[in-house]
mmCIF file with all atom_site columns, C-alpha atoms in Angstrom:
data_model
loop_
_atom_site.group_PDB
_atom_site.id
_atom_site.type_symbol
_atom_site.label_atom_id
_atom_site.label_alt_id
_atom_site.label_comp_id
_atom_site.label_asym_id
_atom_site.label_entity_id
_atom_site.label_seq_id
_atom_site.pdbx_PDB_ins_code
_atom_site.Cartn_x
_atom_site.Cartn_y
_atom_site.Cartn_z
_atom_site.occupancy
_atom_site.B_iso_or_equiv
_atom_site.pdbx_formal_charge
_atom_site.auth_seq_id
_atom_site.auth_comp_id
_atom_site.auth_asym_id
_atom_site.auth_atom_id
_atom_site.pdbx_PDB_model_num
ATOM 1  C CA . MET A 1 1  ? 67.487 86.033  -57.082 1.00 0.00 ? 270 MET A CA 1
ATOM 2  C CA . ILE A 1 2  ? 68.936 82.352  -54.656 1.00 0.00 ? 271 ILE A CA 1
ATOM 3  C CA . LEU A 1 3  ? 68.275 82.809  -51.371 1.00 0.00 ? 272 LEU A CA 1
ATOM 4  C CA . ILE A 1 4  ? 70.481 81.316  -48.916 1.00 0.00 ? 273 ILE A CA 1
ATOM 5  C CA . PRO A 1 5  ? 69.572 79.562  -45.360 1.00 0.00 ? 274 PRO A CA 1
ATOM 6  C CA . VAL A 1 6  ? 71.094 80.974  -42.536 1.00 0.00 ? 275 VAL A CA 1
ATOM 7  C CA . THR A 1 7  ? 71.449 79.762  -39.255 1.00 0.00 ? 276 THR A CA 1
ATOM 8  C CA . GLU A 1 8  ? 69.773 82.654  -36.545 1.00 0.00 ? 277 GLU A CA 1
ATOM 9  C CA . THR A 1 9  ? 73.251 83.505  -35.132 1.00 0.00 ? 278 THR A CA 1
ATOM 10 C CA . GLU A 1 10 ? 75.085 84.163  -38.056 1.00 0.00 ? 279 GLU A CA 1
ATOM 11 C CA . GLN A 1 11 ? 71.801 86.727  -39.168 1.00 0.00 ? 280 GLN A CA 1
ATOM 12 C CA . ILE A 1 12 ? 72.389 88.663  -35.907 1.00 0.00 ? 281 ILE A CA 1
ATOM 13 C CA . ASN A 1 13 ? 76.442 88.464  -36.127 1.00 0.00 ? 282 ASN A CA 1
ATOM 14 C CA . TYR A 1 14 ? 75.023 90.380  -39.886 1.00 0.00 ? 283 TYR A CA 1
ATOM 15 C CA . LEU A 1 15 ? 72.595 92.401  -38.031 1.00 0.00 ? 284 LEU A CA 1
ATOM 16 C CA . PHE A 1 16 ? 75.381 93.773  -35.514 1.00 0.00 ? 285 PHE A CA 1
ATOM 17 C CA . LYS A 1 17 ? 77.642 94.244  -38.605 1.00 0.00 ? 286 LYS A CA 1
ATOM 18 C CA . ARG A 1 18 ? 75.150 96.529  -40.915 1.00 0.00 ? 287 ARG A CA 1
ATOM 19 C CA . LEU A 1 19 ? 74.416 98.676  -37.883 1.00 0.00 ? 288 LEU A CA 1
ATOM 20 C CA . ASN A 1 20 ? 77.931 99.572  -36.773 1.00 0.00 ? 289 ASN A CA 1
ATOM 21 C CA . GLN A 1 21 ? 78.697 100.398 -40.422 1.00 0.00 ? 290 GLN A CA 1
ATOM 22 C CA . ILE A 1 22 ? 75.506 102.600 -40.148 1.00 0.00 ? 291 ILE A CA 1
ATOM 23 C CA . ASP A 1 23 ? 76.354 103.967 -37.315 1.00 0.00 ? 292 ASP A CA 1
ATOM 24 C CA . ASN A 1 24 ? 79.444 105.125 -38.633 1.00 0.00 ? 293 ASN A CA 1
ATOM 25 C CA . LYS A 1 25 ? 78.056 106.727 -41.222 1.00 0.00 ? 294 LYS A CA 1
ATOM 26 C CA . ILE A 1 26 ? 75.528 108.230 -39.383 1.00 0.00 ? 295 ILE A CA 1
ATOM 27 C CA . GLN A 1 27 ? 78.841 109.842 -37.504 1.00 0.00 ? 296 GLN A CA 1
ATOM 28 C CA . SER A 1 28 ? 80.518 111.296 -40.378 1.00 0.00 ? 297 SER A CA 1
ATOM 29 C CA . SER A 1 29 ? 77.308 112.574 -42.305 1.00 0.00 ? 298 SER A CA 1
ATOM 30 C CA . ARG A 1 30 ? 76.663 115.504 -40.076 1.00 0.00 ? 299 ARG A CA 1
ATOM 31 C CA . LYS A 1 31 ? 75.792 117.526 -43.314 1.00 0.00 ? 300 LYS A CA 1
ATOM 32 C CA . ASN A 1 32 ? 73.221 116.153 -45.450 1.00 0.00 ? 301 ASN A CA 1
ATOM 33 C CA . ARG A 1 33 ? 69.805 115.805 -43.695 1.00 0.00 ? 302 ARG A CA 1
ATOM 34 C CA . LYS A 1 34 ? 68.395 113.654 -46.223 1.00 0.00 ? 303 LYS A CA 1
ATOM 35 C CA . TYR A 1 35 ? 71.371 111.044 -46.032 1.00 0.00 ? 304 TYR A CA 1
ATOM 36 C CA . LYS A 1 36 ? 70.994 111.499 -42.535 1.00 0.00 ? 305 LYS A CA 1
ATOM 37 C CA . HIS A 1 37 ? 67.796 111.117 -42.616 1.00 0.00 ? 306 HIS A CA 1
ATOM 38 C CA . SER A 1 38 ? 67.725 107.470 -44.728 1.00 0.00 ? 307 SER A CA 1
ATOM 39 C CA . LEU A 1 39 ? 70.510 106.167 -42.543 1.00 0.00 ? 308 LEU A CA 1
ATOM 40 C CA . MET A 1 40 ? 68.292 106.836 -39.156 1.00 0.00 ? 309 MET A CA 1
ATOM 41 C CA . ARG A 1 41 ? 65.654 104.824 -41.542 1.00 0.00 ? 310 ARG A CA 1
ATOM 42 C CA . GLN A 1 42 ? 68.415 102.076 -42.320 1.00 0.00 ? 311 GLN A CA 1
ATOM 43 C CA . TYR A 1 43 ? 69.414 101.770 -38.806 1.00 0.00 ? 312 TYR A CA 1
ATOM 44 C CA . GLU A 1 44 ? 65.754 101.834 -37.308 1.00 0.00 ? 313 GLU A CA 1
ATOM 45 C CA . PHE A 1 45 ? 65.144 98.691  -39.575 1.00 0.00 ? 314 PHE A CA 1
ATOM 46 C CA . CYS A 1 46 ? 68.192 96.381  -38.567 1.00 0.00 ? 315 CYS A CA 1
ATOM 47 C CA . ASN A 1 47 ? 67.510 97.928  -34.674 1.00 0.00 ? 316 ASN A CA 1
ATOM 48 C CA . ASN A 1 48 ? 64.214 95.997  -35.172 1.00 0.00 ? 317 ASN A CA 1
ATOM 49 C CA . GLU A 1 49 ? 65.484 93.108  -37.348 1.00 0.00 ? 318 GLU A CA 1
ATOM 50 C CA . LEU A 1 50 ? 68.123 92.368  -34.309 1.00 0.00 ? 319 LEU A CA 1
ATOM 51 C CA . ASN A 1 51 ? 65.426 92.991  -31.806 1.00 0.00 ? 320 ASN A CA 1
ATOM 52 C CA . ASP A 1 52 ? 63.036 89.933  -32.745 1.00 0.00 ? 321 ASP A CA 1
ATOM 53 C CA . LEU A 1 53 ? 65.728 87.586  -33.296 1.00 0.00 ? 322 LEU A CA 1
ATOM 54 C CA . LEU A 1 54 ? 67.171 88.160  -30.094 1.00 0.00 ? 323 LEU A CA 1
ATOM 55 C CA . PRO A 1 55 ? 65.466 86.149  -27.219 1.00 0.00 ? 324 PRO A CA 1
ATOM 56 C CA . LEU A 1 56 ? 64.109 88.993  -24.435 1.00 0.00 ? 325 LEU A CA 1
ATOM 57 C CA . GLN A 1 57 ? 65.912 89.348  -21.163 1.00 0.00 ? 326 GLN A CA 1
ATOM 58 C CA . HIS A 1 58 ? 64.354 89.442  -18.209 1.00 0.00 ? 327 HIS A CA 1
ATOM 59 C CA . ALA A 1 59 ? 65.577 90.801  -15.266 1.00 0.00 ? 328 ALA A CA 1
ATOM 60 C CA . ILE A 1 60 ? 65.777 88.831  -12.314 1.00 0.00 ? 329 ILE A CA 1
#
């Protein structure tokens, strides 16, 4: 496997795009519960990765 270095911004953009793709699939897969559960796990993983990359926003 070849690892390509990417910037944090590229990672964030990819994760936002991936979350959107997964969300669209979740919305369109209403009948298949196993598939939807798998998508939800993928969504949760991507969301956690994104939260780790984004700086914390503090309310003033």
